[in-house]
Coordinates of C-alpha atoms in Angstrom, one line a residue:
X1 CA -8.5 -22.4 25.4
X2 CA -7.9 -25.9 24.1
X3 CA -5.1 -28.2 22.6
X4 CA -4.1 -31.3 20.9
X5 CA -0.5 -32.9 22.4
X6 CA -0.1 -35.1 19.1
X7 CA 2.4 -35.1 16.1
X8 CA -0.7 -34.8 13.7
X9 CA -2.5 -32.3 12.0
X10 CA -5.3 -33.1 9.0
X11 CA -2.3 -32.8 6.6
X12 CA -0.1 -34.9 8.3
X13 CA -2.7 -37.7 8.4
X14 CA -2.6 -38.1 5.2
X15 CA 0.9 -38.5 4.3
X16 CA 0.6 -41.8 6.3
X17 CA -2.6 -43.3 4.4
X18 CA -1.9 -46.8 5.5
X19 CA -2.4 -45.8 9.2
X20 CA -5.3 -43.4 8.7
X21 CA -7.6 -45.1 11.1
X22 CA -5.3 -45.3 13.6
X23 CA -3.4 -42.0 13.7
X24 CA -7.0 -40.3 13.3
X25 CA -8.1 -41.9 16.7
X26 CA -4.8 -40.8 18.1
X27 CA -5.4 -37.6 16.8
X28 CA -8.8 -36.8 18.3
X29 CA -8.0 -38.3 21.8
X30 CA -5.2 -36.2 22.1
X31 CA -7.5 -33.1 22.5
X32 CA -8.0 -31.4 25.6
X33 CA -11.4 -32.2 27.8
X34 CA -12.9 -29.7 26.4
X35 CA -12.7 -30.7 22.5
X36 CA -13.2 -34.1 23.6
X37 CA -16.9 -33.5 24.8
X38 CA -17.5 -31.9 21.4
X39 CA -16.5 -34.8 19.6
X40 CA -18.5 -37.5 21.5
X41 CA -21.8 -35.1 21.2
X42 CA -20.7 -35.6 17.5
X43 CA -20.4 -39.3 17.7
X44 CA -17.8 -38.7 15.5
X45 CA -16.1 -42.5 15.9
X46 CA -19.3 -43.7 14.1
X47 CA -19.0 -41.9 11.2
X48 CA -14.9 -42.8 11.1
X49 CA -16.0 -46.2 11.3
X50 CA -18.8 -45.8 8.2
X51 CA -16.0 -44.2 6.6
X52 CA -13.2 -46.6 7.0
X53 CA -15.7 -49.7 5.9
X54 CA -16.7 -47.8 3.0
X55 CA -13.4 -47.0 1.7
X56 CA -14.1 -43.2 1.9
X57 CA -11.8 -42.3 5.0
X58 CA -8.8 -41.1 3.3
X59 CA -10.9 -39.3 0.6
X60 CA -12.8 -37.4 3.4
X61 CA -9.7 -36.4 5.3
X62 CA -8.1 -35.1 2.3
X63 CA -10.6 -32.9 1.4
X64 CA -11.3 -31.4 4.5
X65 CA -7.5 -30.8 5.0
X66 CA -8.0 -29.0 1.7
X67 CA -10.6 -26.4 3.0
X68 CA -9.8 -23.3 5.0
X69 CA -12.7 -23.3 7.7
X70 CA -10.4 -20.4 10.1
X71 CA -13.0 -18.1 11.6
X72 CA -11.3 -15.4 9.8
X73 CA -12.6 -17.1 6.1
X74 CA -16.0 -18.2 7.5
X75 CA -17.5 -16.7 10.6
X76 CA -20.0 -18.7 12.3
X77 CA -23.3 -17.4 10.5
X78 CA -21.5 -18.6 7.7
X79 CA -21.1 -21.8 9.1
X80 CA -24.4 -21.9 10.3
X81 CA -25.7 -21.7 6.8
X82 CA -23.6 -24.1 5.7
X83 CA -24.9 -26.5 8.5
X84 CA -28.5 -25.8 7.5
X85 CA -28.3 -26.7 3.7
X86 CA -26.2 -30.0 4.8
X87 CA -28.9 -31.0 7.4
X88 CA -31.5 -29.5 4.6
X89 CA -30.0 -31.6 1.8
X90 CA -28.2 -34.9 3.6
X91 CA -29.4 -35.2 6.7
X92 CA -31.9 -38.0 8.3
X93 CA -33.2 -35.1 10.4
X94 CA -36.2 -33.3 8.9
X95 CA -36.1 -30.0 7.6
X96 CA -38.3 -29.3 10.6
X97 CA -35.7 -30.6 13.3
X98 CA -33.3 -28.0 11.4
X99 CA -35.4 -25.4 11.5
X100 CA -35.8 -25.5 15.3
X101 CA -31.9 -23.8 15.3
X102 CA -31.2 -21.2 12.6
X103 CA -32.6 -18.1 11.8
X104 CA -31.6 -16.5 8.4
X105 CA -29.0 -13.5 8.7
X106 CA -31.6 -10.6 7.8
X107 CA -34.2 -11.6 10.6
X108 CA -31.4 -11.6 13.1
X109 CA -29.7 -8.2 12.1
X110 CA -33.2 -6.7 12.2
X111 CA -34.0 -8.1 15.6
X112 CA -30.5 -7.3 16.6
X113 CA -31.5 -3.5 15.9
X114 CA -34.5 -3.5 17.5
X115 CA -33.0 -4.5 20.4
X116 CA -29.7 -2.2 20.8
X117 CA -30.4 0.9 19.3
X118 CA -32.6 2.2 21.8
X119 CA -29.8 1.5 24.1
X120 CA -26.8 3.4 22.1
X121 CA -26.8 6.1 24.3
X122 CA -26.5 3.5 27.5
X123 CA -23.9 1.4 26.0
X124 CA -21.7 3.9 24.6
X125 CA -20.9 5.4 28.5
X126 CA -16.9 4.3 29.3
X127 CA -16.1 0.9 30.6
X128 CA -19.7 -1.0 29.4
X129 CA -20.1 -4.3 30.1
X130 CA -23.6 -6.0 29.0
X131 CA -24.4 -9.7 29.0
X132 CA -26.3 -11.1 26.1
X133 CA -28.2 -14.7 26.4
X134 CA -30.1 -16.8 23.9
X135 CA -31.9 -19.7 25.7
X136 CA -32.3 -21.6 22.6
X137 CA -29.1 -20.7 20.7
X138 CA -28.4 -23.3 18.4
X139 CA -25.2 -22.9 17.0
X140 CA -24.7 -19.3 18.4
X141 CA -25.3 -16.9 15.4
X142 CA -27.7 -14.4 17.3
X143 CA -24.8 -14.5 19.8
X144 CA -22.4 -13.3 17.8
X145 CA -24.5 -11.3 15.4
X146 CA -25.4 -9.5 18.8
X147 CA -22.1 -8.3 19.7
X148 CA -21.0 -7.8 16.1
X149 CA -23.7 -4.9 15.8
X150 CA -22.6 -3.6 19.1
X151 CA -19.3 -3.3 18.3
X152 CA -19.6 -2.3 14.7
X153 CA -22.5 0.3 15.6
X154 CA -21.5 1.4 19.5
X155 CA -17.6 0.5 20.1
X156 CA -15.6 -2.1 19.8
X157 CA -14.7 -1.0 23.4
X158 CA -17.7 -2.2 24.8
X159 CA -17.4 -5.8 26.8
X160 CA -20.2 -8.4 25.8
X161 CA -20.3 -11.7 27.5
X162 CA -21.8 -13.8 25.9
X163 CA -24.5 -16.9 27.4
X164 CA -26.3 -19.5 26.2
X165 CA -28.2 -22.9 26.8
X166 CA -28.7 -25.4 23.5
X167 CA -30.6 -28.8 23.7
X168 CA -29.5 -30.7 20.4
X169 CA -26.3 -32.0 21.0
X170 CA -24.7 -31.4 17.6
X171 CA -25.5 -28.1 17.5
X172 CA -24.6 -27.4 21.1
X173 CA -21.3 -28.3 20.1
X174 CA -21.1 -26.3 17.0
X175 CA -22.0 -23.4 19.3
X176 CA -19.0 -24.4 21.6
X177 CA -16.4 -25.0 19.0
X178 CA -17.0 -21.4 17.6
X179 CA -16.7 -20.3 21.4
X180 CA -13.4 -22.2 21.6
X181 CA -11.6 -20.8 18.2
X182 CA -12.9 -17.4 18.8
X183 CA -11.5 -16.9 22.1
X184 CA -15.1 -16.4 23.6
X185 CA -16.1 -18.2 26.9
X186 CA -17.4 -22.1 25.9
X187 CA -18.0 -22.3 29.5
X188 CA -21.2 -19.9 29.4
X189 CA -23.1 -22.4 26.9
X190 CA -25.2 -24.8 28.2
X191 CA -26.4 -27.8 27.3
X192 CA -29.8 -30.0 27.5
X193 CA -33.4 -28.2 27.6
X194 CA -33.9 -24.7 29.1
X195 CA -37.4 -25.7 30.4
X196 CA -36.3 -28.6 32.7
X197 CA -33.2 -28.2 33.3
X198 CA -32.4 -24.6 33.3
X199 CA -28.5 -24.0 33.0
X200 CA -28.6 -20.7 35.2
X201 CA -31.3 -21.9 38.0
X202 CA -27.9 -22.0 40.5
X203 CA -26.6 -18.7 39.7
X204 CA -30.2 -17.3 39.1
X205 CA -28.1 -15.2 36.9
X206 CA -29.7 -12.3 35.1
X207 CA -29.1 -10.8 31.7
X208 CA -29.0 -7.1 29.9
X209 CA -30.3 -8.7 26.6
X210 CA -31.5 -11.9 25.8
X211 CA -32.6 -13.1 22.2
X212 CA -34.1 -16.2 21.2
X213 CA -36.0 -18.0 18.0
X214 CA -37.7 -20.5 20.3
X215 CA -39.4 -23.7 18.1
X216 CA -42.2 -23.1 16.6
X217 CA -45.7 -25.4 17.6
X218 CA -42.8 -27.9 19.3
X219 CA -44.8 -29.6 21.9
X220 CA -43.0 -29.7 25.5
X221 CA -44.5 -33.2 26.4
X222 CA -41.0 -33.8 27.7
X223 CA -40.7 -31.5 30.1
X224 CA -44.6 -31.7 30.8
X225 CA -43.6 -33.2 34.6
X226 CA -41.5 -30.2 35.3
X227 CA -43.0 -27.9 33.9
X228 CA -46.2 -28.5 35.4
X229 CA -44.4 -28.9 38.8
X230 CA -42.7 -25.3 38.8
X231 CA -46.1 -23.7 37.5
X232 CA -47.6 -24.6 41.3
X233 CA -44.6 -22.8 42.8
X234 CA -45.4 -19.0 43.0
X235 CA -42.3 -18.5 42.4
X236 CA -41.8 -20.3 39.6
X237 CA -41.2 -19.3 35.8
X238 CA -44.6 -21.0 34.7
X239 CA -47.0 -19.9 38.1
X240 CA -48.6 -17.5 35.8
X241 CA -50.2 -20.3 33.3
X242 CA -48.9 -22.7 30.9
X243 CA -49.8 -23.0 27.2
X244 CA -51.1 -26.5 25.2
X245 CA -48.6 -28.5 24.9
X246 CA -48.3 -28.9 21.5
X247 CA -46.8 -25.0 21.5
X248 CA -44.1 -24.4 24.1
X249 CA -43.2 -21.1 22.4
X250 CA -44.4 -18.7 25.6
X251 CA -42.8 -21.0 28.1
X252 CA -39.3 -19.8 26.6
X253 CA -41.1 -16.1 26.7
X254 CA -41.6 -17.0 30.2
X255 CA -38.4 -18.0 31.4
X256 CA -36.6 -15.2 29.8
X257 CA -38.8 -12.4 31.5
X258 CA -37.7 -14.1 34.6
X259 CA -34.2 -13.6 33.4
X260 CA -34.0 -9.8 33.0
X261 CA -32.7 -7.3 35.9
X262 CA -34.4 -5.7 37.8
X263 CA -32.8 -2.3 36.5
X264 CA -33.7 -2.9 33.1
X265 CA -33.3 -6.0 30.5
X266 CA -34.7 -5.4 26.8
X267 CA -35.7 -9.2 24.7
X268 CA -36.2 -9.7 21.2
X269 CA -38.0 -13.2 20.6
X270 CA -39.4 -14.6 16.8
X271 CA -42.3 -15.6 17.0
X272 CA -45.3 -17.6 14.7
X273 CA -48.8 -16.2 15.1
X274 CA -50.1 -18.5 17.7
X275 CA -48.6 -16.6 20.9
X276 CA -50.5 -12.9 20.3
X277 CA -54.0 -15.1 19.9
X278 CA -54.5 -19.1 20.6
X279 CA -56.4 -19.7 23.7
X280 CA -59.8 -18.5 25.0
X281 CA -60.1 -16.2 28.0
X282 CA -58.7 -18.0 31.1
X283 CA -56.4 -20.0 29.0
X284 CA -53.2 -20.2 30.0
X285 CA -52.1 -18.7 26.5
X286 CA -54.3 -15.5 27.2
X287 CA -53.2 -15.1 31.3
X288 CA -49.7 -14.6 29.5
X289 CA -50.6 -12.2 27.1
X290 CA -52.4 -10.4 30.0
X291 CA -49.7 -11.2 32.4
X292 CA -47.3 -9.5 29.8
X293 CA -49.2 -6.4 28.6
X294 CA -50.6 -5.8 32.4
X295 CA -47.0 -5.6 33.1
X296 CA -46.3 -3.3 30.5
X297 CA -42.9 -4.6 29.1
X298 CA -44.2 -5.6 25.4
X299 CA -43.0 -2.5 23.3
X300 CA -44.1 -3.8 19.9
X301 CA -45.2 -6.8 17.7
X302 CA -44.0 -6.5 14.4
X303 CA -45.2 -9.1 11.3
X304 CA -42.0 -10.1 9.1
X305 CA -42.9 -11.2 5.1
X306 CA -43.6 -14.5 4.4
X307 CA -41.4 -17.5 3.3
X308 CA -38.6 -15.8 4.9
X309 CA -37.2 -19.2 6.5
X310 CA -35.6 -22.2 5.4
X311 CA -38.1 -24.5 5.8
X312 CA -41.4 -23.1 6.6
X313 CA -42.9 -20.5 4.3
X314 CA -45.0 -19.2 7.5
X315 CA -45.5 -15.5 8.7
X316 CA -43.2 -14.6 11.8
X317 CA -43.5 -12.0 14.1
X318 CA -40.6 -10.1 16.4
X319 CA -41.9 -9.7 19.5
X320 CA -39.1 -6.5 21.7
X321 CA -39.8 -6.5 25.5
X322 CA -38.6 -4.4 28.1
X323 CA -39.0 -3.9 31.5
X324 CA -37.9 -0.5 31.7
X325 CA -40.1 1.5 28.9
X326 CA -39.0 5.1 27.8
X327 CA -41.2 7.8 29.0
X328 CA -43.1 7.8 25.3
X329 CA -43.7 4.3 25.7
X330 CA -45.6 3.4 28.7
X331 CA -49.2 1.9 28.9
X332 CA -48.7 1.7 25.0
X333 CA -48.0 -1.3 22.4
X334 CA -46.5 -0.3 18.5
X335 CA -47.5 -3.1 16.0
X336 CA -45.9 -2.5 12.7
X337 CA -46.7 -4.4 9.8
X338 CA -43.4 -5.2 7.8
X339 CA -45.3 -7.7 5.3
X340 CA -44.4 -5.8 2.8
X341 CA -40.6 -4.8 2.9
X342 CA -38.8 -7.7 1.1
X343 CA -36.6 -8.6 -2.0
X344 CA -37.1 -11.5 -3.7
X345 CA -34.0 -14.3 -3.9
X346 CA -33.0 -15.0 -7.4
X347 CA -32.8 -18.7 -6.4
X348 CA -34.9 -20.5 -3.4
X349 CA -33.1 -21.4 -0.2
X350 CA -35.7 -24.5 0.8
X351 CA -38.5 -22.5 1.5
X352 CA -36.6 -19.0 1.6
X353 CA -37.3 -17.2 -1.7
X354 CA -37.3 -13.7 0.2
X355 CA -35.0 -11.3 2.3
X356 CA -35.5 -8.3 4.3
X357 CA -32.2 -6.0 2.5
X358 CA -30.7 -3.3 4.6
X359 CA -32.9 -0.8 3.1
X360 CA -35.7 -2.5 4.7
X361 CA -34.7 -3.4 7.9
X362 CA -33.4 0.6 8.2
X363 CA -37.0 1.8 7.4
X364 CA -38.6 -0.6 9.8
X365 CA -36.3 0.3 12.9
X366 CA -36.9 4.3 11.8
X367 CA -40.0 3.4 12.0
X368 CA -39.9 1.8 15.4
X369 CA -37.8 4.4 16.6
X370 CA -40.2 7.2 15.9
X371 CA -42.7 5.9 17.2
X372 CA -45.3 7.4 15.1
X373 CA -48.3 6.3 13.4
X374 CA -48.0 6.0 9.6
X375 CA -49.2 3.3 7.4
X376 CA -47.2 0.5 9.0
X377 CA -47.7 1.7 12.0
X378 CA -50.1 1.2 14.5
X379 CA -49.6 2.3 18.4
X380 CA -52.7 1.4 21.3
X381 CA -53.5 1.3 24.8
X382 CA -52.8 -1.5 26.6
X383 CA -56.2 -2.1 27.4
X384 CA -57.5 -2.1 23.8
X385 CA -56.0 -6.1 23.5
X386 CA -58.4 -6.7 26.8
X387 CA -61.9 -8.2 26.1
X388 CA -64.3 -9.7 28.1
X389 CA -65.8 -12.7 27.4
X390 CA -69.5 -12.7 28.6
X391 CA -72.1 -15.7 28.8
X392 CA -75.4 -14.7 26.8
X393 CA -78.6 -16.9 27.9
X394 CA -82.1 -17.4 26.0
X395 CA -84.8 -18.7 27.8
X396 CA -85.5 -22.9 27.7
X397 CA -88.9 -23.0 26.0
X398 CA -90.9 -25.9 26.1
X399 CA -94.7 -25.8 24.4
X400 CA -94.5 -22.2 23.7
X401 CA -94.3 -21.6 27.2
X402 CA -90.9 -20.2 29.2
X403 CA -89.8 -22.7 31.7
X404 CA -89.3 -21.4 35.1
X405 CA -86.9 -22.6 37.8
X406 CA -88.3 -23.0 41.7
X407 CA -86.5 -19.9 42.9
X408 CA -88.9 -18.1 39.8
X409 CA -85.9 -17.5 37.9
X410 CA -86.2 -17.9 34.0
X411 CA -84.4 -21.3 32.8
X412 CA -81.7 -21.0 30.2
X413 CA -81.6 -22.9 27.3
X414 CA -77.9 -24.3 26.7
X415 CA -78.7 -25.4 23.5
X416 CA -78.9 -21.2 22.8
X417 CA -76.5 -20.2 25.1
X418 CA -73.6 -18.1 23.5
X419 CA -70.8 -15.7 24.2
X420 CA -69.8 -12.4 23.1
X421 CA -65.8 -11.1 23.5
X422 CA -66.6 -7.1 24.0
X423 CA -63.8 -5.3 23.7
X424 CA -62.9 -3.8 27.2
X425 CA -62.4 0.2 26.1
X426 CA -66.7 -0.4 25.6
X427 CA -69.2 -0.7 28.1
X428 CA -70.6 -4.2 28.6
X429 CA -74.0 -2.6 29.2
X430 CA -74.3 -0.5 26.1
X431 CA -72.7 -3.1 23.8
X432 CA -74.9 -5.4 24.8
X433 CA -78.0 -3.2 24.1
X434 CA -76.8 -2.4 20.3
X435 CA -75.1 -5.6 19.0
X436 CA -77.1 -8.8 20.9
X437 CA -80.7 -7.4 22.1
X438 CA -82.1 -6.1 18.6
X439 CA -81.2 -9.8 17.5
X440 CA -82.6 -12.0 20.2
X441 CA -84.4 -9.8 22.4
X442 CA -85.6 -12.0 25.0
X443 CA -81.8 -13.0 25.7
X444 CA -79.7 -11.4 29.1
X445 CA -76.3 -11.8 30.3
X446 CA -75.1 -14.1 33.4
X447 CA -72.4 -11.3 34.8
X448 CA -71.2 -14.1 36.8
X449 CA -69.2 -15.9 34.6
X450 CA -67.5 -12.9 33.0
X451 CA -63.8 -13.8 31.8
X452 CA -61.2 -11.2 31.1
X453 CA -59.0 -12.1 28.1
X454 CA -56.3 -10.8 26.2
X455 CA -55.1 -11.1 22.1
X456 CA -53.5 -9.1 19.8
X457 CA -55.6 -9.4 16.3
X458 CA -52.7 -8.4 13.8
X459 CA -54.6 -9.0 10.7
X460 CA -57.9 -7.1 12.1
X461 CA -55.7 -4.1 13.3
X462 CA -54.3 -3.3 9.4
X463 CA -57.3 -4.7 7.4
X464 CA -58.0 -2.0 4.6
X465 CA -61.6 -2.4 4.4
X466 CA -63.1 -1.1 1.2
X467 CA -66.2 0.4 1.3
X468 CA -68.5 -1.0 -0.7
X469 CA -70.5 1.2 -3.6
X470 CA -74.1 2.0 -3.3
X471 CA -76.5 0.4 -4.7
X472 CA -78.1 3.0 -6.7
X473 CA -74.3 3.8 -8.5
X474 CA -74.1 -0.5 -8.9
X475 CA -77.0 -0.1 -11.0
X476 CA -76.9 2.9 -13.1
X477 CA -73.2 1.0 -13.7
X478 CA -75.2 -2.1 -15.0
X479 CA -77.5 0.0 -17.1
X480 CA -74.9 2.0 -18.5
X481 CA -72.9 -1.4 -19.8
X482 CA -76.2 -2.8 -20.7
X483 CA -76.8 0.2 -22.8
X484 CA -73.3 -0.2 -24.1
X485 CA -73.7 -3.9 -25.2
X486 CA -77.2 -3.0 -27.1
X487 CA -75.3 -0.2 -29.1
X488 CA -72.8 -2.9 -29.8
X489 CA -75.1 -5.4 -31.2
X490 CA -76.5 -2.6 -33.6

């Protein structure tokens, strides 16, 4: 897939040290187009030139044409960990920039799971050929994670083509070098940002799976313009609602849904909290989440440990969407708390100081599997993330007496006014009757500015609430240690 038409390996550079510099830039312009695109996205004559003014040129080559980097001795996960603890310990870029493109090995063999092994049956049928996309792929890992588990777990016979889009430059061409040395297709990456300038618009091409670990509270001022722009088209990936800028997470969520076939697609997307509850009713965050579960293609939200990345010690969520449900499945969401199921590191990766072990990610997929209710696992209605949002008035009083409007209508007073999210499985009526009117009973709802909203409370949903003792047994418990303390002081 590529070449170099020079006389010089790394080696061979440095048996001619007094010509370093200019045998290296023979060396490098020698590569085909392809390489050479990869190198410029690198900038890689500024660092030669550092190098050379330093007097650290020769020492640099010679130690790199010491190291075997062949993708049989370090596969690009490998790689990719590498790349993060040089960006985490050297780089200008903040931990945060590097963060935007790597995902720790456990997460992405979990989601990996989650997203094939429903399908085993599907893919192992003669002659499969499945595409797999990651619109954010960084260096590629999920990629090839993704069609290492299929061919380790389905058959090696199966054909996975592999697609991609990547917006940092370096790591775009990280992504494409593996591609290249690994006899892959380069040509299905893509580079510069999947919200405005979508690499697949053209083709419109659709995908089997997709996977993705989107930036987390990233704003997408950049693409704002387009963005906006395509959410007027109803067409469009965005016409449903956009979220705050400051979060662009659900705009990847977006796009990818408008990715799958028709005949069935399955995603896997990491998440932080914000996406399953930031945004009132009417938000464009909560016509998602609606637009989404109303649609019935999210399967299950399931909450990963803590401090399980390299530089953010936040909770993540794994979000699995389908548009094709099993049977079991339909009109129903499975949240499953994995909080719990982690080993601790011996040392601290950045912020990483826990993993999810095989043994844990093979409970929580049995667990998804089944699709059963058990401690960890929770399974509802669509309808019980819906709520309505309704407007509660008290009347304006002014001297003790109610003010009235012309039409004889009792003024509200806005200073009082309030709202109440009812959950939509419960009648407004009756809810309103038990939990408002004992409290303020000259209050009444206005009907007409009812909201539907959607969220999905995590937390609430497996809070162990612990009931709370009596108070006759709290204080035969005092008297009894009271009692206790007198017998003591005799």
């Amino acid at each position: 897939n590529f070449s170099n038409h020079s006389r010089f390996d790394l080696k061979r550079l440095v048996n001619e040290p007094s010509k370093l510099n200019e045998n290296l830039y023979e060396y490098l312009r020698s590569f085909s187009p392809n390489v050479q695109e990869i190198v410029q996205n690198f900038e890689i004559d500024k660092l030669i030139n550092k190098l050379e003014k330093n007097d650290f040129l020769f020492i640099f080559i010679e130690k790199f044409s010491e190291v075997d980097l062949h993708p049989s001795k370090v596969d690009n996960h490998l790689m990719g960990t590498i790349f993060e603890e040089l960006l985490r310990k050297f780089s200008e870029m903040s931990n945060e920039t590097s963060g935007e493109h790597y995902t720790p090995r456990d997460i992405v063999d979990l989601l990996v799971s989650l997203v094939f092994s429903p399908e085993i049956k599907e893919l192992s049928k003669p002659n499969k050929i499945v595409s797999l996309y990651d619109p954010c792929c960084g260096t590629g890992g999920m990629l090839t994670v993704g069609k290492k588990w299929i061919h380790e777990n389905v058959s090696k016979d199966v054909e996975v083509n592999m697609f991609g889009q990547e917006l940092n430059p370096q790591t775009y061409s990280i992504c494409k070098s593996d591609f290249l040395i690994t006899d892959e297709q380069p040509e299905n990456i893509k580079i510069g940002s999947t919200l405005s300038n979508d690499g697949y618009k053209d083709t419109n091409r659709k995908f089997d799976f997709m996977i993705c670990n989107p930036p987390y509270g990233d704003s997408w001022k950049k693409d704002e313009k387009y963005v906006k722009n395509e959410s007027k088209d109803p067409d469009g990936r965005f016409y449903i609602g956009t979220p705050r800028t400051s979060d662009g997470q659900l705009l990847f969520l977006q796009h990818m849904i408008s990715r799958m076939e028709p005949s069935g697609s399955r995603i896997g997307i990491v998440f932080n909290g914000s996406p399953m509850f930031t945004g009132d009713s009417g938000s464009g965050e909560s016509e998602i989440r609606k637009w989404v579960i109303e649609n019935d293609w999210l399967e299950t939200v399931i909450q990963l440990p803590d401090r399980m990345f390299f530089n953010t010690g936040i909770t993540t969520f794994l979000w699995i969407i389908s548009n094709q449900k099993k049977p079991k499945r339909t009109g129903k969401v499975q949240l499953i708390d994995g909080s719990n199921y982690f080993s601790s590191l011996r040392k601290n990766l950045g912020d990483k100081s826990r993993e999810i072990t095989e043994q844990h990610r093979s409970y929580i997929l049995k667990t998804y599997l089944n699709f059963e209710e058990n401690n960890i696992s929770k399974i509802f209605n669509n309808s019980h993330f819906c709520y309505t949002k309704v407007q509660v008035e008290s009347p304006l009083v002014v001297n003790d007496e109610v003010v009235k409007l012309k039409n004889g209508k009792i003024k509200p007073d806005t200073k009082l006014r309030d709202y109440e999210r009812i959950p939509f499985e419960k009648s407004v009526e009756e809810y309103f009757e038990k939990e408002v009117k004992p409290y303020r009973p000259d209050s009444w709802m206005d009907r007409s500015k009812d909201k539907i909203g959607y969220e999905i409370n995590f937390v609430k949903e497996f809070f162990d609430f612990e009931t709370l003792k009596e108070v006759d047994k709290i204080r035969k418990e005092i008297e009894e240690i009271d009692e206790e303390i007198q017998r003591t002081k005799v």
